[in-house]
Structures are given as structure tokens and as C-alpha cells.
């Protein structure tokens, strides 16, 4: 009897131990299940974030590609424009080198300066156009009948030009040449602006005149001929093509600067704007005279002019004279 009780007690303790172990195992499994559930939620959240990040990266990549394509197209356009400007500048440099090397104030190249041709050749050239201009020197040797004396003076003596240097102008030029710049505060450029550039670029359309002067100063003005053979002949009163946005001008139209009906064979463009303005030959001559002055000044700044101070001064004075003459309405026309 005692052995059975002992066995029963042992079985009771064994069952008790198994129950406790099962209880601990059950609690452990519950903890594991909670941990698995938490990890599963973390994994799902990471997967969602990864998908959102991937989509965002793809969208950003496509956006960057589009922007790169736009920038590439813009860069290619700017490159073409820059190459065109470089070609123009190279042509200007070549022309200026030829001018500097072959023409000086004391011995000008008459092929490069048609305005220096002798009065006899210029007179015969203009006679074919139905307009004859008589020089003041030739008129001084006319007889009482109004006919000029034959061979009273030689062509060489008529073409000779005397000049005398102004000490004030030369002093201002020398002071500017010590530190050359395009700063208008210098006495030299201030005088040129006041006496030459301002009056030469002062047109009836004052607002457009200011834009033209600014473009000339920034070296961003373009003058190009108009293909007259391809243009229809329209009466001037029916046209208002002096304004912007490129209208194909007729043979006679309104000059954008003077507002007068003239034969506009050229048009100008200010900077990179797409607007064109048609101008008369007189307006073109005035703009060209100022552009020639600024071109020569820029070449001085770049060190391309290899002459002494007096020669450079007289070339500057010649360019100033061109501006004055153009302002007064005189200009050369291409014949033939």
C-alpha cells in the first residue's frame, strides 16, 4: 500500500511538472507569435517604403533626363549662335588688321576709305547716278561765266588735307589711353558721347534710339541687308513695317528710327530678341559710323592696334568726323 501511494505521488509531481513546462512553452509561443507579427509589420512597412522610394527615384530620373535634354538643346542653340558670332568677329578682326596694317592717318588706304577718293573720281562716279556735287575748292576757281578754268589746280592738291591737332582733345585722349576703358566718366569718352555719339544716334523715335545705343554699346546689334528682289512692291502709305516682329519690307517703307517713308534696304536686330526694325540708308550710315568708332575703341582695349599715340588719335578723330558727317545726312551708297 505504501508503494502505490509513493508511485501516485511521483506521477502527480510529474504531471505537475509537465503542466508547468507546457504553460511556459505556451507563453513562449505567444511571445514568439507577437514578435513574428511585429517583424511582419516591419517588413511590410519597409516593402511599402521601398516601393515608394523606387517610384520616386524613377520619377526624379525621368525629370532629370527631360531637363538634361532641354538644357542640351539650349546649349546646342547657344553654341551655333556663338559660332556665328565668332565667325563675324573673326571677319571683323581680319578686316581691322588689314586696316591697321595698310592704312594710317598719314598714308590712308584709299580702297578701304572710299570717302578719301579724289574729287574728280568721285564726281564722275556720282555723275552716272544723275547727281553731281561740286567741291568748294573747285568752285573757287570758276570764271565769271560760271565754267571752271581747265587744269587750274591738280587733283592731288585738291585731295590734300591739312590738319592741326587740338591740344585739349589730345590731352584728354592721352589721359584716357593710360587706362583705356569704355567708362563714360572719362573726359575723352564723355566728350565723344556728348558731341558725337549722342547726336548721331538721336532719332525721331527716341525710345528705340536709346535701345539702339544700348545695343551698340553692348556689341549686340546686328545689321543685315534685305533681299529686295524677293520683296513685293507696295505703296509706303499702306505699310507700317518699321516696327518689330519682322515684316518683309517692300521697296519703300517707313524707317523705324526716323518714321519717314524711305527705301529701306537693311534691317537691324537688337541683341537676341526676335524683333527686326527696317531702317533707311541714312539711319544705317549713322548707326554704322558709331559702330565703327566702338569697334576701333574695343580693338585698342584688346591691344590689337600697334601704332603710336598720335596715329591712333588721328584715326579716332577720323571716326568722330564720320559720325558728324553721318549726322548731317551725308552717306555713301553702293552703286552697281
Short mmCIF file of C-alpha atoms in Angstrom, two decimals:
data_model
loop_
_atom_site.label_atom_id
_atom_site.label_comp_id
_atom_site.label_asym_id
_atom_site.label_seq_id
_atom_site.Cartn_x
_atom_site.Cartn_y
_atom_site.Cartn_z
CA UNK A 1 0.00 0.00 0.00
CA UNK A 2 2.78 2.34 0.79
CA UNK A 3 4.40 1.72 -2.60
CA UNK A 4 1.27 2.63 -4.50
CA UNK A 5 0.99 5.95 -2.70
CA UNK A 6 4.59 6.72 -3.42
CA UNK A 7 4.08 5.96 -7.10
CA UNK A 8 0.97 8.07 -7.18
CA UNK A 9 2.82 10.97 -5.62
CA UNK A 10 5.57 10.68 -8.18
CA UNK A 11 3.10 10.63 -11.03
CA UNK A 12 1.35 13.65 -9.57
CA UNK A 13 4.60 15.62 -9.44
CA UNK A 14 5.46 14.52 -12.96
CA UNK A 15 2.13 15.68 -14.30
CA UNK A 16 2.55 18.90 -12.39
CA UNK A 17 5.97 19.48 -13.93
CA UNK A 18 4.67 18.76 -17.41
CA UNK A 19 1.84 21.22 -16.87
CA UNK A 20 4.28 23.91 -15.77
CA UNK A 21 6.54 23.21 -18.77
CA UNK A 22 3.57 23.37 -21.13
CA UNK A 23 2.46 26.62 -19.56
CA UNK A 24 5.93 28.19 -20.05
CA UNK A 25 6.07 26.82 -23.59
CA UNK A 26 2.66 28.27 -24.34
CA UNK A 27 3.70 31.69 -23.03
CA UNK A 28 6.93 31.49 -25.02
CA UNK A 29 4.99 30.65 -28.19
CA UNK A 30 2.70 33.62 -27.63
CA UNK A 31 5.72 35.90 -27.31
CA UNK A 32 7.21 34.41 -30.44
CA UNK A 33 3.94 34.92 -32.31
CA UNK A 34 3.83 38.59 -31.22
CA UNK A 35 7.44 39.05 -32.30
CA UNK A 36 6.72 37.43 -35.66
CA UNK A 37 3.69 39.64 -36.13
CA UNK A 38 5.72 42.75 -35.30
CA UNK A 39 8.51 41.73 -37.66
CA UNK A 40 5.95 41.02 -40.38
CA UNK A 41 4.53 44.53 -39.96
CA UNK A 42 8.04 45.99 -40.11
CA UNK A 43 8.73 44.01 -43.28
CA UNK A 44 5.50 45.18 -44.91
CA UNK A 45 6.26 48.78 -43.98
CA UNK A 46 9.79 48.53 -45.40
CA UNK A 47 8.48 46.99 -48.60
CA UNK A 48 5.98 49.82 -49.00
CA UNK A 49 8.62 52.46 -48.34
CA UNK A 50 10.95 50.73 -50.79
CA UNK A 51 8.27 50.78 -53.49
CA UNK A 52 7.54 54.45 -52.86
CA UNK A 53 11.25 55.26 -52.92
CA UNK A 54 11.75 53.35 -56.16
CA UNK A 55 8.84 55.13 -57.80
CA UNK A 56 10.15 58.49 -56.58
CA UNK A 57 13.64 57.70 -57.90
CA UNK A 58 12.30 56.72 -61.30
CA UNK A 59 10.19 59.87 -61.47
CA UNK A 60 13.17 62.02 -60.46
CA UNK A 61 15.37 60.23 -63.00
CA UNK A 62 12.86 60.90 -65.79
CA UNK A 63 12.62 64.53 -64.72
CA UNK A 64 16.41 64.88 -64.75
CA UNK A 65 16.56 63.31 -68.21
CA UNK A 66 13.94 65.73 -69.53
CA UNK A 67 15.76 68.72 -68.03
CA UNK A 68 19.06 67.47 -69.44
CA UNK A 69 17.53 67.17 -72.91
CA UNK A 70 16.13 70.71 -72.68
CA UNK A 71 19.47 72.07 -71.48
CA UNK A 72 21.31 70.18 -74.21
CA UNK A 73 19.02 71.64 -76.88
CA UNK A 74 19.53 75.13 -75.44
CA UNK A 75 23.30 74.63 -75.26
CA UNK A 76 23.42 73.46 -78.87
CA UNK A 77 21.44 76.51 -79.95
CA UNK A 78 23.73 78.83 -78.00
CA UNK A 79 26.76 77.04 -79.47
CA UNK A 80 25.52 77.64 -83.01
CA UNK A 81 24.84 81.30 -82.22
CA UNK A 82 28.25 81.65 -80.58
CA UNK A 83 29.95 80.07 -83.59
CA UNK A 84 28.15 82.52 -85.85
CA UNK A 85 29.26 85.44 -83.69
CA UNK A 86 32.81 84.09 -83.64
CA UNK A 87 32.84 83.95 -87.44
CA UNK A 88 31.63 87.55 -87.59
CA UNK A 89 34.20 88.69 -85.03
CA UNK A 90 36.99 86.87 -86.85
CA UNK A 91 35.99 88.61 -90.06
CA UNK A 92 36.00 91.95 -88.22
CA UNK A 93 39.42 91.23 -86.72
CA UNK A 94 40.80 90.32 -90.16
CA UNK A 95 39.34 93.47 -91.66
CA UNK A 96 40.69 95.62 -88.84
CA UNK A 97 44.17 94.07 -89.09
CA UNK A 98 44.12 94.86 -92.79
CA UNK A 99 43.02 98.40 -91.98
CA UNK A 100 45.68 98.87 -89.31
CA UNK A 101 48.49 97.35 -91.35
CA UNK A 102 47.72 99.05 -94.66
CA UNK A 103 46.20 102.36 -93.61
CA UNK A 104 47.46 105.12 -91.35
CA UNK A 105 46.27 108.72 -90.94
CA UNK A 106 49.35 109.96 -92.77
CA UNK A 107 49.03 107.41 -95.60
CA UNK A 108 45.45 106.10 -95.76
CA UNK A 109 44.46 103.17 -97.90
CA UNK A 110 42.03 104.71 -100.38
CA UNK A 111 40.47 101.37 -101.27
CA UNK A 112 39.47 100.90 -97.66
CA UNK A 113 38.33 104.51 -97.37
CA UNK A 114 36.28 105.43 -100.47
CA UNK A 115 35.42 108.79 -98.91
CA UNK A 116 39.08 109.78 -99.43
CA UNK A 117 38.94 109.30 -103.21
CA UNK A 118 39.82 112.36 -105.22
CA UNK A 119 37.04 114.76 -106.09
CA UNK A 120 37.47 114.03 -109.82
CA UNK A 121 36.87 110.31 -109.48
CA UNK A 122 34.01 110.83 -107.00
CA UNK A 123 32.42 113.37 -109.31
CA UNK A 124 32.50 111.03 -112.29
CA UNK A 125 31.13 108.24 -110.13
CA UNK A 126 28.19 110.32 -108.97
CA UNK A 127 27.53 111.76 -112.40
CA UNK A 128 26.29 108.39 -113.60
CA UNK A 129 23.69 108.48 -110.84
CA UNK A 130 22.32 111.79 -112.07
CA UNK A 131 23.63 113.83 -109.12
CA UNK A 132 26.76 116.00 -109.26
CA UNK A 133 28.34 117.61 -106.24
CA UNK A 134 30.81 120.46 -106.73
CA UNK A 135 33.55 120.83 -104.15
CA UNK A 136 34.20 124.20 -102.54
CA UNK A 137 37.79 124.18 -103.79
CA UNK A 138 36.74 123.65 -107.39
CA UNK A 139 34.10 126.36 -107.12
CA UNK A 140 36.70 128.90 -106.03
CA UNK A 141 38.42 128.65 -109.43
CA UNK A 142 35.35 129.23 -111.60
CA UNK A 143 35.33 132.08 -114.10
CA UNK A 144 32.74 134.79 -114.31
CA UNK A 145 30.80 132.72 -116.83
CA UNK A 146 30.41 130.00 -114.27
CA UNK A 147 32.70 127.48 -116.04
CA UNK A 148 35.77 126.23 -114.18
CA UNK A 149 39.18 127.09 -115.53
CA UNK A 150 40.80 123.99 -117.10
CA UNK A 151 43.62 122.46 -115.07
CA UNK A 152 43.86 125.38 -112.66
CA UNK A 153 44.68 123.01 -109.79
CA UNK A 154 45.83 119.43 -109.81
CA UNK A 155 43.73 116.62 -108.39
CA UNK A 156 46.48 115.89 -105.88
CA UNK A 157 46.31 119.42 -104.47
CA UNK A 158 42.54 119.20 -104.16
CA UNK A 159 42.78 115.87 -102.31
CA UNK A 160 45.41 117.16 -99.88
CA UNK A 161 44.01 117.59 -96.41
CA UNK A 162 45.61 119.83 -93.83
CA UNK A 163 45.02 119.28 -90.13
CA UNK A 164 46.08 120.73 -86.82
CA UNK A 165 45.99 118.87 -83.53
CA UNK A 166 43.85 120.30 -80.76
CA UNK A 167 45.89 120.27 -77.56
CA UNK A 168 42.87 119.85 -75.26
CA UNK A 169 41.47 116.90 -77.23
CA UNK A 170 44.88 115.27 -77.46
CA UNK A 171 45.49 115.70 -73.71
CA UNK A 172 42.14 114.10 -72.90
CA UNK A 173 42.93 111.24 -75.29
CA UNK A 174 46.38 110.65 -73.73
CA UNK A 175 44.86 110.61 -70.25
CA UNK A 176 42.29 108.03 -71.39
CA UNK A 177 44.94 105.94 -73.17
CA UNK A 178 46.88 105.48 -69.93
CA UNK A 179 43.94 103.45 -68.57
CA UNK A 180 41.67 102.75 -71.56
CA UNK A 181 38.11 101.61 -70.85
CA UNK A 182 34.53 102.10 -72.02
CA UNK A 183 33.70 104.08 -68.89
CA UNK A 184 31.81 107.22 -69.86
CA UNK A 185 33.14 109.10 -66.83
CA UNK A 186 36.46 109.81 -68.57
CA UNK A 187 36.79 113.24 -70.13
CA UNK A 188 37.65 111.72 -73.52
CA UNK A 189 34.62 109.41 -73.85
CA UNK A 190 32.33 111.89 -72.13
CA UNK A 191 33.12 114.44 -74.81
CA UNK A 192 32.65 111.88 -77.62
CA UNK A 193 29.27 110.85 -76.20
CA UNK A 194 28.18 114.45 -75.81
CA UNK A 195 29.41 115.78 -79.15
CA UNK A 196 29.23 112.76 -81.49
CA UNK A 197 27.56 109.54 -80.29
CA UNK A 198 24.53 111.16 -78.65
CA UNK A 199 23.66 113.45 -81.59
CA UNK A 200 24.42 110.75 -84.17
CA UNK A 201 22.04 108.24 -82.53
CA UNK A 202 19.36 110.81 -81.73
CA UNK A 203 16.41 109.89 -83.96
CA UNK A 204 12.75 110.86 -84.00
CA UNK A 205 11.78 107.63 -82.27
CA UNK A 206 13.64 108.40 -79.05
CA UNK A 207 12.75 105.19 -77.19
CA UNK A 208 14.04 102.97 -79.99
CA UNK A 209 17.08 105.25 -80.33
CA UNK A 210 18.04 104.53 -76.72
CA UNK A 211 17.68 100.78 -77.31
CA UNK A 212 19.88 101.04 -80.40
CA UNK A 213 22.57 102.96 -78.49
CA UNK A 214 22.50 100.38 -75.70
CA UNK A 215 22.84 97.53 -78.21
CA UNK A 216 25.77 99.30 -79.92
CA UNK A 217 27.49 99.79 -76.57
CA UNK A 218 26.96 96.11 -75.68
CA UNK A 219 28.12 95.00 -79.14
CA UNK A 220 24.84 93.10 -79.60
CA UNK A 221 23.36 94.94 -82.58
CA UNK A 222 23.09 93.20 -85.95
CA UNK A 223 22.62 94.91 -89.32
CA UNK A 224 21.69 92.75 -92.28
CA UNK A 225 20.57 93.52 -95.83
CA UNK A 226 17.06 92.77 -97.03
CA UNK A 227 16.66 90.72 -100.19
CA UNK A 228 14.93 93.38 -102.26
CA UNK A 229 14.40 91.12 -105.29
CA UNK A 230 12.22 88.83 -103.23
CA UNK A 231 10.05 91.60 -101.80
CA UNK A 232 6.71 92.79 -103.19
CA UNK A 233 6.36 96.41 -104.25
CA UNK A 234 3.77 98.06 -102.00
CA UNK A 235 2.93 101.72 -101.56
CA UNK A 236 4.51 103.27 -98.50
CA UNK A 237 1.21 104.69 -97.25
CA UNK A 238 -0.20 101.16 -96.92
CA UNK A 239 2.61 99.89 -94.70
CA UNK A 240 3.69 100.19 -91.13
CA UNK A 241 6.64 97.82 -91.17
CA UNK A 242 9.07 99.94 -89.24
CA UNK A 243 8.05 98.11 -86.08
CA UNK A 244 9.13 94.76 -84.69
CA UNK A 245 8.42 91.13 -85.47
CA UNK A 246 9.90 91.02 -88.91
CA UNK A 247 7.56 92.02 -91.64
CA UNK A 248 9.03 91.51 -95.11
CA UNK A 249 9.50 95.11 -96.12
CA UNK A 250 8.63 96.50 -99.51
CA UNK A 251 10.90 98.55 -101.70
CA UNK A 252 9.71 101.73 -99.98
CA UNK A 253 8.53 101.65 -96.39
CA UNK A 254 8.82 103.56 -93.14
CA UNK A 255 12.13 103.81 -91.37
CA UNK A 256 11.72 102.57 -87.79
CA UNK A 257 14.02 105.31 -86.43
CA UNK A 258 13.02 108.39 -88.41
CA UNK A 259 9.42 107.42 -89.15
CA UNK A 260 9.81 108.67 -92.74
CA UNK A 261 8.93 106.74 -95.89
CA UNK A 262 12.25 105.70 -97.36
CA UNK A 263 13.83 102.88 -99.33
CA UNK A 264 14.75 100.50 -96.50
CA UNK A 265 17.32 98.04 -97.78
CA UNK A 266 18.57 96.99 -94.33
CA UNK A 267 17.14 95.93 -91.03
CA UNK A 268 18.58 95.78 -87.51
CA UNK A 269 18.18 93.33 -84.66
CA UNK A 270 18.79 94.29 -81.03
CA UNK A 271 20.54 91.52 -79.12
CA UNK A 272 18.92 88.09 -79.04
CA UNK A 273 15.41 89.44 -79.45
CA UNK A 274 13.46 88.17 -82.41
CA UNK A 275 12.31 91.66 -83.45
CA UNK A 276 13.59 93.30 -86.62
CA UNK A 277 13.47 97.01 -87.44
CA UNK A 278 13.79 98.27 -91.01
CA UNK A 279 15.96 101.34 -91.41
CA UNK A 280 16.76 103.82 -94.17
CA UNK A 281 20.26 104.22 -95.67
CA UNK A 282 20.78 107.44 -93.71
CA UNK A 283 19.91 105.77 -90.40
CA UNK A 284 22.15 102.82 -91.30
CA UNK A 285 25.04 105.20 -92.05
CA UNK A 286 24.64 106.89 -88.65
CA UNK A 287 24.50 103.57 -86.78
CA UNK A 288 27.44 102.19 -88.76
CA UNK A 289 29.56 105.27 -88.02
CA UNK A 290 29.02 104.80 -84.26
CA UNK A 291 29.66 101.04 -84.54
CA UNK A 292 32.95 101.73 -86.35
CA UNK A 293 34.03 104.02 -83.53
CA UNK A 294 33.22 101.47 -80.82
CA UNK A 295 34.90 98.68 -82.82
CA UNK A 296 38.14 100.67 -83.05
CA UNK A 297 37.98 101.56 -79.34
CA UNK A 298 37.48 97.88 -78.43
CA UNK A 299 40.48 96.90 -80.55
CA UNK A 300 42.54 99.48 -78.68
CA UNK A 301 41.41 97.91 -75.39
CA UNK A 302 42.38 94.46 -76.70
CA UNK A 303 45.83 95.68 -77.73
CA UNK A 304 45.32 94.97 -81.44
CA UNK A 305 46.29 98.46 -82.61
CA UNK A 306 50.08 98.69 -82.94
CA UNK A 307 50.53 102.41 -83.60
CA UNK A 308 51.82 105.40 -81.71
CA UNK A 309 49.55 107.72 -79.76
CA UNK A 310 49.39 110.41 -82.45
CA UNK A 311 48.37 107.98 -85.21
CA UNK A 312 45.68 106.42 -83.02
CA UNK A 313 44.43 109.88 -82.08
CA UNK A 314 44.02 110.93 -85.72
CA UNK A 315 42.19 107.69 -86.52
CA UNK A 316 39.82 108.40 -83.62
CA UNK A 317 39.30 111.92 -84.95
CA UNK A 318 38.52 110.49 -88.40
CA UNK A 319 35.90 108.19 -86.87
CA UNK A 320 34.43 111.13 -84.97
CA UNK A 321 34.24 113.07 -88.23
CA UNK A 322 32.38 110.16 -89.83
CA UNK A 323 29.78 110.32 -87.06
CA UNK A 324 29.38 114.08 -87.54
CA UNK A 325 29.07 113.77 -91.31
CA UNK A 326 26.53 110.95 -90.98
CA UNK A 327 24.51 113.02 -88.52
CA UNK A 328 24.36 115.83 -91.10
CA UNK A 329 22.80 113.42 -93.58
CA UNK A 330 25.77 112.58 -95.83
CA UNK A 331 26.44 108.93 -96.64
CA UNK A 332 27.89 106.80 -99.41
CA UNK A 333 25.73 104.46 -101.45
CA UNK A 334 26.71 101.24 -103.18
CA UNK A 335 26.50 101.61 -106.96
CA UNK A 336 26.17 98.79 -109.44
#
